[in-house]
């Protein structure tokens, strides 16, 4: 099965779309979206998967991975093709 990051790269190549990928986080790619305001395409990452990559592939412990995600990844703006960082909020146990 082809990985999501490869599928997005192939689609971008076929459609002559230029966008930005985060280094080392291909396993966290969940798709691509188009910013209707700027017209640019942006790669979408699952932040839970990003944490898994940081822990499993880069050897960080969970707390360090969360801190790295918040301070070094999600807050970065590198232009109109900056990736989108998506997350699914945890359910409150009382719900």
Short mmCIF file of C-alpha atoms in Angstrom, two decimals:
data_model
loop_
_atom_site.label_atom_id
_atom_site.label_comp_id
_atom_site.label_asym_id
_atom_site.label_seq_id
_atom_site.Cartn_x
_atom_site.Cartn_y
_atom_site.Cartn_z
CA UNK A 1 0.00 0.00 0.00
CA UNK A 2 1.32 3.45 -0.91
CA UNK A 3 1.91 5.84 2.00
CA UNK A 4 -0.15 9.01 2.30
CA UNK A 5 2.90 11.24 1.84
CA UNK A 6 3.76 9.45 -1.40
CA UNK A 7 0.18 9.76 -2.63
CA UNK A 8 0.20 13.50 -1.90
CA UNK A 9 3.59 13.94 -3.62
CA UNK A 10 2.36 12.00 -6.67
CA UNK A 11 -0.82 14.09 -6.82
CA UNK A 12 1.21 17.30 -6.55
CA UNK A 13 3.52 16.16 -9.36
CA UNK A 14 0.59 15.18 -11.61
CA UNK A 15 -1.17 18.51 -11.00
CA UNK A 16 1.97 20.67 -11.04
CA UNK A 17 1.33 21.81 -7.47
CA UNK A 18 4.13 23.10 -5.26
CA UNK A 19 3.75 22.69 -1.53
CA UNK A 20 5.84 22.09 1.56
CA UNK A 21 6.46 18.87 3.50
CA UNK A 22 7.86 18.71 7.03
CA UNK A 23 11.18 16.83 7.13
CA UNK A 24 11.00 13.40 8.69
CA UNK A 25 7.25 13.40 9.30
CA UNK A 26 5.97 11.52 6.25
CA UNK A 27 4.27 8.91 8.45
CA UNK A 28 2.07 11.65 9.94
CA UNK A 29 0.66 12.93 6.61
CA UNK A 30 -3.11 12.50 6.33
CA UNK A 31 -3.79 14.47 3.17
CA UNK A 32 -3.70 17.83 1.43
CA UNK A 33 -5.99 20.84 1.51
CA UNK A 34 -6.37 24.03 -0.47
CA UNK A 35 -6.37 27.39 1.24
CA UNK A 36 -9.26 29.16 -0.44
CA UNK A 37 -7.95 32.59 0.56
CA UNK A 38 -4.47 32.21 -0.95
CA UNK A 39 -5.11 29.41 -3.42
CA UNK A 40 -2.10 27.50 -2.12
CA UNK A 41 -2.14 23.81 -1.31
CA UNK A 42 -1.06 22.69 2.15
CA UNK A 43 -0.08 19.26 3.40
CA UNK A 44 -2.13 18.12 6.40
CA UNK A 45 -0.50 16.28 9.30
CA UNK A 46 -2.08 14.45 12.24
CA UNK A 47 -0.40 15.78 15.41
CA UNK A 48 -0.97 12.49 17.25
CA UNK A 49 0.95 10.73 14.48
CA UNK A 50 3.66 13.40 14.67
CA UNK A 51 4.13 12.61 18.36
CA UNK A 52 4.37 8.90 17.50
CA UNK A 53 7.08 9.64 14.91
CA UNK A 54 9.02 11.76 17.40
CA UNK A 55 8.83 9.04 20.05
CA UNK A 56 9.28 5.92 17.91
CA UNK A 57 11.59 7.15 15.14
CA UNK A 58 13.49 9.98 16.79
CA UNK A 59 13.78 8.54 20.31
CA UNK A 60 12.09 11.32 22.28
CA UNK A 61 10.07 10.55 25.36
CA UNK A 62 6.39 11.46 25.21
CA UNK A 63 6.62 14.73 27.17
CA UNK A 64 9.60 15.95 25.14
CA UNK A 65 7.77 15.06 21.92
CA UNK A 66 4.72 17.11 22.96
CA UNK A 67 6.92 20.06 23.90
CA UNK A 68 8.87 19.80 20.62
CA UNK A 69 5.63 19.63 18.65
CA UNK A 70 4.24 22.73 20.36
CA UNK A 71 7.41 24.85 20.40
CA UNK A 72 9.22 23.85 17.23
CA UNK A 73 6.71 22.46 14.76
CA UNK A 74 3.14 23.71 15.03
CA UNK A 75 4.08 27.34 15.67
CA UNK A 76 6.35 27.65 12.61
CA UNK A 77 5.19 29.72 9.67
CA UNK A 78 7.23 29.30 6.51
CA UNK A 79 4.98 30.91 3.94
CA UNK A 80 1.61 30.33 2.36
CA UNK A 81 2.32 26.62 1.89
CA UNK A 82 3.03 26.04 5.59
CA UNK A 83 1.64 22.63 6.56
CA UNK A 84 -1.62 22.29 8.49
CA UNK A 85 -1.45 20.52 11.86
CA UNK A 86 -4.67 18.66 12.64
CA UNK A 87 -5.74 16.95 15.84
CA UNK A 88 -8.74 15.14 17.21
CA UNK A 89 -9.55 16.45 20.70
CA UNK A 90 -9.72 13.88 23.45
CA UNK A 91 -13.17 13.15 24.81
CA UNK A 92 -13.85 14.20 28.36
CA UNK A 93 -14.32 11.05 30.40
CA UNK A 94 -17.59 12.44 31.81
CA UNK A 95 -19.22 12.73 28.37
#
